[in-house]
Short mmCIF file of C-alpha atoms in Angstrom, two decimals:
data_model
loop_
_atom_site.label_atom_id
_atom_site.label_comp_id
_atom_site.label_asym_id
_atom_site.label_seq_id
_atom_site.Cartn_x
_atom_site.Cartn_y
_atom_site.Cartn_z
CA UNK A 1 0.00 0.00 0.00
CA UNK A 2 1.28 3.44 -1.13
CA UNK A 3 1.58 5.92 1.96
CA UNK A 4 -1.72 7.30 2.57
CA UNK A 5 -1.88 11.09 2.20
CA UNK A 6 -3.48 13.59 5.23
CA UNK A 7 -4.34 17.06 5.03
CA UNK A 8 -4.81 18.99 8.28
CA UNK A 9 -7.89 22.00 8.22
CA UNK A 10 -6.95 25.03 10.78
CA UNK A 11 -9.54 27.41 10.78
CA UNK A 12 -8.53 30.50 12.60
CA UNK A 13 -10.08 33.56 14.18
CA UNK A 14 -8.36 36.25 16.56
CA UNK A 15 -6.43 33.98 18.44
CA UNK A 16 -3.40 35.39 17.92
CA UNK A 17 -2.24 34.16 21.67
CA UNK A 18 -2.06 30.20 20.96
CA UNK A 19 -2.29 29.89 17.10
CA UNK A 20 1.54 29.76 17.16
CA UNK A 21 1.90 27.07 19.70
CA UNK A 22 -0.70 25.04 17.47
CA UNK A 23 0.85 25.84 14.10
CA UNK A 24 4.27 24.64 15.76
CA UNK A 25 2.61 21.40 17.14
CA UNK A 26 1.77 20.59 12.87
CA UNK A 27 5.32 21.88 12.02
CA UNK A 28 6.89 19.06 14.41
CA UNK A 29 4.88 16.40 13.16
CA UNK A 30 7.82 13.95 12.78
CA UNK A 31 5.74 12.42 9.69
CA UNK A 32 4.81 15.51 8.25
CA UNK A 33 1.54 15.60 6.86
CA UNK A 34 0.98 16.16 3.04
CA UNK A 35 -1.31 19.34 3.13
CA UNK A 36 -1.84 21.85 6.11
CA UNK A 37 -4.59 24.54 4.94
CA UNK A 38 -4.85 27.02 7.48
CA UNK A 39 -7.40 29.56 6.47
CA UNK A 40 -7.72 33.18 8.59
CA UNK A 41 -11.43 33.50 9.03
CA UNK A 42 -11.19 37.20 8.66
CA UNK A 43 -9.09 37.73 12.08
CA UNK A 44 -9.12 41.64 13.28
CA UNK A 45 -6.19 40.84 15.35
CA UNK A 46 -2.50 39.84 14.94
CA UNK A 47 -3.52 36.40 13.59
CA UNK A 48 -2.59 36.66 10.22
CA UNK A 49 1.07 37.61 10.83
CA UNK A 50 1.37 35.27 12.77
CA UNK A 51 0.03 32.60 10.12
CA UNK A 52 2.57 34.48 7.48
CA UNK A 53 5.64 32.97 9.00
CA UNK A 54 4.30 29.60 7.86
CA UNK A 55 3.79 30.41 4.32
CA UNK A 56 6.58 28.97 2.48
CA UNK A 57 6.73 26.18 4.61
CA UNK A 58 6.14 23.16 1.47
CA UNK A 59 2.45 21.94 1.71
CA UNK A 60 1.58 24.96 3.44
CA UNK A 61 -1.29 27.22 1.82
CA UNK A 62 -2.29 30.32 3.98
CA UNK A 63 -5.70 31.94 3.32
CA UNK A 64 -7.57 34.94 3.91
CA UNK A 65 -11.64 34.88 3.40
CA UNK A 66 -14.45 37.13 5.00
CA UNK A 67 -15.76 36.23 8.09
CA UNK A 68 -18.19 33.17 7.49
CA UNK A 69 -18.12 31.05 11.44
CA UNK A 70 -15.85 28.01 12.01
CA UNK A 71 -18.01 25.58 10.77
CA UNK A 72 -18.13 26.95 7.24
CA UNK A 73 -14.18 27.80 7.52
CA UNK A 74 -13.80 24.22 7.44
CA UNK A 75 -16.31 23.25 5.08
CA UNK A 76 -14.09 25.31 2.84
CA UNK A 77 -10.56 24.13 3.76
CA UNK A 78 -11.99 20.42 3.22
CA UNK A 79 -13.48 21.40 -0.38
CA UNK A 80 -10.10 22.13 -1.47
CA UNK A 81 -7.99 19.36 -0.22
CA UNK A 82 -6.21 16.64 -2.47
CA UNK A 83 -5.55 13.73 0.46
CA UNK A 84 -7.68 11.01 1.28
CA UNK A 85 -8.05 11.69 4.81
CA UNK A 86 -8.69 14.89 6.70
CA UNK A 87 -7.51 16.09 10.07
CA UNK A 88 -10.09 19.19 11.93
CA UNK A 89 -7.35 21.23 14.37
CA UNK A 90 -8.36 23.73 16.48
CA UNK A 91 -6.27 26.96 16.55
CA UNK A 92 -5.73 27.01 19.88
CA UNK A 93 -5.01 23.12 20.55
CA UNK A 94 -2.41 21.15 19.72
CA UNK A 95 -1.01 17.89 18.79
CA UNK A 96 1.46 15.67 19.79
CA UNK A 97 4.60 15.08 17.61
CA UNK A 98 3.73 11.47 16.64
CA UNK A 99 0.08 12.03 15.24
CA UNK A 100 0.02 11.85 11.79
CA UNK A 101 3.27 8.79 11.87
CA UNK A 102 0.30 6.70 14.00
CA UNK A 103 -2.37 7.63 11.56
CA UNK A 104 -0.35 6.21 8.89
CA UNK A 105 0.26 3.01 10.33
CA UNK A 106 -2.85 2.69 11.56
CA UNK A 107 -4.27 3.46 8.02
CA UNK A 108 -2.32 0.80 6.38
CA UNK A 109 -2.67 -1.59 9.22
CA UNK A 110 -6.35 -1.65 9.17
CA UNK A 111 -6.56 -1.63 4.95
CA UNK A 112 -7.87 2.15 4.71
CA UNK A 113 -10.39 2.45 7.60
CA UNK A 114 -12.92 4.86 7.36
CA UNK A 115 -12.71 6.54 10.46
CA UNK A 116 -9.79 6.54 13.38
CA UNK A 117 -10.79 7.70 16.69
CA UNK A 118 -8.05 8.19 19.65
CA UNK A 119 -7.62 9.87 22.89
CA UNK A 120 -7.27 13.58 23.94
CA UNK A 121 -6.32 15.25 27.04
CA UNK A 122 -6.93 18.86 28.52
CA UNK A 123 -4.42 21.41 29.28
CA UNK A 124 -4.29 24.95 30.38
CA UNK A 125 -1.54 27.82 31.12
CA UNK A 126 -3.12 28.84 33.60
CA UNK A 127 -3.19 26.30 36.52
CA UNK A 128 -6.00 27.09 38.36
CA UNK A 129 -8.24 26.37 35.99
CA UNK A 130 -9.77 22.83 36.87
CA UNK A 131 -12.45 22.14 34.32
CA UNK A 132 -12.93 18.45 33.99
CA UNK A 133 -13.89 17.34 30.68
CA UNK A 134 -13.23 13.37 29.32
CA UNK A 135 -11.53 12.89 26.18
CA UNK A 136 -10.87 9.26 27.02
CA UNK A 137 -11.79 6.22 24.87
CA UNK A 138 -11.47 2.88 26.75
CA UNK A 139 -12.70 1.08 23.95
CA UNK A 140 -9.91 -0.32 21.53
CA UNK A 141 -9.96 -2.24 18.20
CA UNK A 142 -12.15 -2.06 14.88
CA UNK A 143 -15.69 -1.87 14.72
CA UNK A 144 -17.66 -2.87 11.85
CA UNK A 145 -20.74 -1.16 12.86
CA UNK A 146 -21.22 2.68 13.26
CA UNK A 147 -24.73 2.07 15.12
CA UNK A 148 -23.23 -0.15 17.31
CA UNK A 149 -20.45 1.91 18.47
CA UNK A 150 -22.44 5.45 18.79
CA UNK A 151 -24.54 2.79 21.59
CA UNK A 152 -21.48 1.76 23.44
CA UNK A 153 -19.66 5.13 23.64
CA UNK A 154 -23.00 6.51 25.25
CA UNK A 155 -23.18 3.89 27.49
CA UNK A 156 -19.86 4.54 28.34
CA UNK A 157 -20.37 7.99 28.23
CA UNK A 158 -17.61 9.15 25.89
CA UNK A 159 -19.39 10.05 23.30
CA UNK A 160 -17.99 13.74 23.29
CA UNK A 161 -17.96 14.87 19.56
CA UNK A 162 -14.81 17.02 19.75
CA UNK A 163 -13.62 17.30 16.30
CA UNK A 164 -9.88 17.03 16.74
CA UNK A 165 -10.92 13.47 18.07
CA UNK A 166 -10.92 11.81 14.76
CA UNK A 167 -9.53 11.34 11.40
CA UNK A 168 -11.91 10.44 8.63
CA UNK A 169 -11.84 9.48 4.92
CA UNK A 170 -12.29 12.57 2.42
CA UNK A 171 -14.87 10.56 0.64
CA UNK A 172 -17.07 9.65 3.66
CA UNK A 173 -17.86 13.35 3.48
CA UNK A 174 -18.09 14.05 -0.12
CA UNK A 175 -19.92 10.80 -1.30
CA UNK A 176 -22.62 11.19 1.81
CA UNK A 177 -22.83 14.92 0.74
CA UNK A 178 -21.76 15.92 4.77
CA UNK A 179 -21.09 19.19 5.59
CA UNK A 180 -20.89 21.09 9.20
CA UNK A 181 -24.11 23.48 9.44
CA UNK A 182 -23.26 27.07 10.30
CA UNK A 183 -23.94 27.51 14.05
CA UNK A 184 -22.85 26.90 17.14
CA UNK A 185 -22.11 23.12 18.33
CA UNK A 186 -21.83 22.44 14.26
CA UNK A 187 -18.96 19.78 16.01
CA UNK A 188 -21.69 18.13 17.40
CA UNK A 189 -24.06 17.70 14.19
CA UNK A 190 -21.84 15.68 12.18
CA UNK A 191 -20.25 13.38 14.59
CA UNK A 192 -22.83 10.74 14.87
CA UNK A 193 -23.71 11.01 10.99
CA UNK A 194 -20.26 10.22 10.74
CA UNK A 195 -20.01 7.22 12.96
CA UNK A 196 -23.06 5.94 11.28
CA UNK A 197 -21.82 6.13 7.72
CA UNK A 198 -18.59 4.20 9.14
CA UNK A 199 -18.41 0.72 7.53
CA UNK A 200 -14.93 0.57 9.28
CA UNK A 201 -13.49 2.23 12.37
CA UNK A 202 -10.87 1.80 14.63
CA UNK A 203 -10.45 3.05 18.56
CA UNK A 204 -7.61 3.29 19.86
CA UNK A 205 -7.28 4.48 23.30
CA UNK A 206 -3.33 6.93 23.23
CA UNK A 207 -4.01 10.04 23.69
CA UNK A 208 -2.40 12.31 20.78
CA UNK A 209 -4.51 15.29 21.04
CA UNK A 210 -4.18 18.27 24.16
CA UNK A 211 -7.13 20.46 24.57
CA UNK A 212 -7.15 23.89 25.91
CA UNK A 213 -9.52 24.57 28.43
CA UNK A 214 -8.18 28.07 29.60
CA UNK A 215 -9.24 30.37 26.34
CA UNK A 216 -11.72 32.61 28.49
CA UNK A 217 -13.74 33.66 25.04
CA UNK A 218 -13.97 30.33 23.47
CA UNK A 219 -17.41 28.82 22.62
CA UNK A 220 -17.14 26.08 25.15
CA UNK A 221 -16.27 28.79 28.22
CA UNK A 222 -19.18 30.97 27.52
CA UNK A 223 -22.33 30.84 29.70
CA UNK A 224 -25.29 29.57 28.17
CA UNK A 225 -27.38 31.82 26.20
CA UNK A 226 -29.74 32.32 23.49
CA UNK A 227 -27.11 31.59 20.93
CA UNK A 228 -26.67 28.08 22.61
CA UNK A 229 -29.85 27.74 22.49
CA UNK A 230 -30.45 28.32 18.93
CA UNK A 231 -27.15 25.84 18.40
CA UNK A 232 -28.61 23.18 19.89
CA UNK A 233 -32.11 23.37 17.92
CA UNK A 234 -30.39 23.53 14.55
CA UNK A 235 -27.98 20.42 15.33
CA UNK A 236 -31.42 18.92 16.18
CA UNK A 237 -32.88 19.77 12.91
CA UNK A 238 -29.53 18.70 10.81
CA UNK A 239 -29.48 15.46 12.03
CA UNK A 240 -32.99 14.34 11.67
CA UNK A 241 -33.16 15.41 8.10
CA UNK A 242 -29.61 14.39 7.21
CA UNK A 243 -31.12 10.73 9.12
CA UNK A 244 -34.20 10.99 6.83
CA UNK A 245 -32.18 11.78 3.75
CA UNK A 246 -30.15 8.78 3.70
CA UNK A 247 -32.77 6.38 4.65
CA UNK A 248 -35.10 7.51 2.17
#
């Protein structure tokens, strides 16, 4: 089997504090990965020169579009990718060095899966922060059945649909005509289509992802309001009719 190719999707808005510590996490890969699309969702802060000192960095493209929401962003960074799988980072997490080298031998290990899941862990500068969030998977090994596995991760309860959890096929997406709605919690509205439309995944419980849990103005760290509200209703809404859509 040839080595299978993986492009990484950073979206990025005004986060000019931690972008760099995520862009360097990518940059250290020791398996680099064959595309990196990092696209500045029309950042009013130092963001973009920050994203400029990765430019000429080979398989690197840098863009600059209009504000359009994070779930869109990536939409967009995933409609012009050439690999067959595709990596969602968040521009204020990070990974660890040996990512992308595991995906790979996972990949060829497993014939092409369609969907590899793994462990993440939280972290935070600043060290009183003690938010407890589980980005464990005890469950290890393949799993021929999507349904099946959404049942046992709720009954496990780690069924958390954080996007930086998983790496997926380009074509589970494209052929199943998948895209992340544009609102809040969009993470949320495609994981369990995903799972679903998963003739072959593997679990594997390492932990290769680190998730910040100290940005003060991220999504996840707001209180509750209307807007989360609204979120939740259209996830709702997505995944019934993307349910009826493919059963009819």
């Amino acid at each position: 089997m040839k080595q299978p190719t993986i492009t990484i999707v950073i979206p990025v808005f005004n986060v000019e504090k931690f972008v760099n510590e995520t862009l360097l996490s990518v940059k250290n890969q020791i398996s680099q990965p064959d595309e990196v699309i990092v696209v500045n969702d029309g950042s009013n802060d130092g963001s973009l020169n920050i994203l400029n000192n990765y430019k000429d960095l080979h398989g690197w493209k840098i863009i600059q579009t209009l504000n359009q929401g994070v779930g869109l962003t990536r939409n967009y960074g995933r409609s012009i990718a050439k690999s067959e799988y595709i990596y969602f980072l968040d521009s204020d997490d990070i990974i660890k060095d040996n990512l992308i080298f595991r995906m790979r031998e996972i990949i060829k290990q497993y014939n092409k899966p369609d969907m590899i899941l793994f462990s993440g862990e939280t972290f935070a500068i600043n060290k009183s922060v003690n938010k407890k969030i589980n980005l464990k998977f005890t469950l290890n090994g393949k799993y021929d059945s999507g349904s099946a596995l959404i049942r046992e991760l709720m009954s496990r309860k780690e069924a958390l649909p954080q996007v930086s959890r998983y790496i997926t096929k380009i074509e589970l997406w494209s052929k199943n005509k998948l895209n992340y709605p544009n609102c809040t919690y969009e993470d949320e509205a495609v994981f369990f289509p995903l799972l679903a439309l998963s003739k072959n995944i593997i679990l594997i419980t390492e932990v290769y992802f680190k998730y910040r849990i100290d940005r003060v103005d991220s999504v996840t760290n707001r209180k509750p309001d209307t807007k989360h509200a609204l979120g939740y209703l259209h996830i709702i809404n997505f995944i019934i009719g993307f349910m009826n859509k493919i059963l009819n």
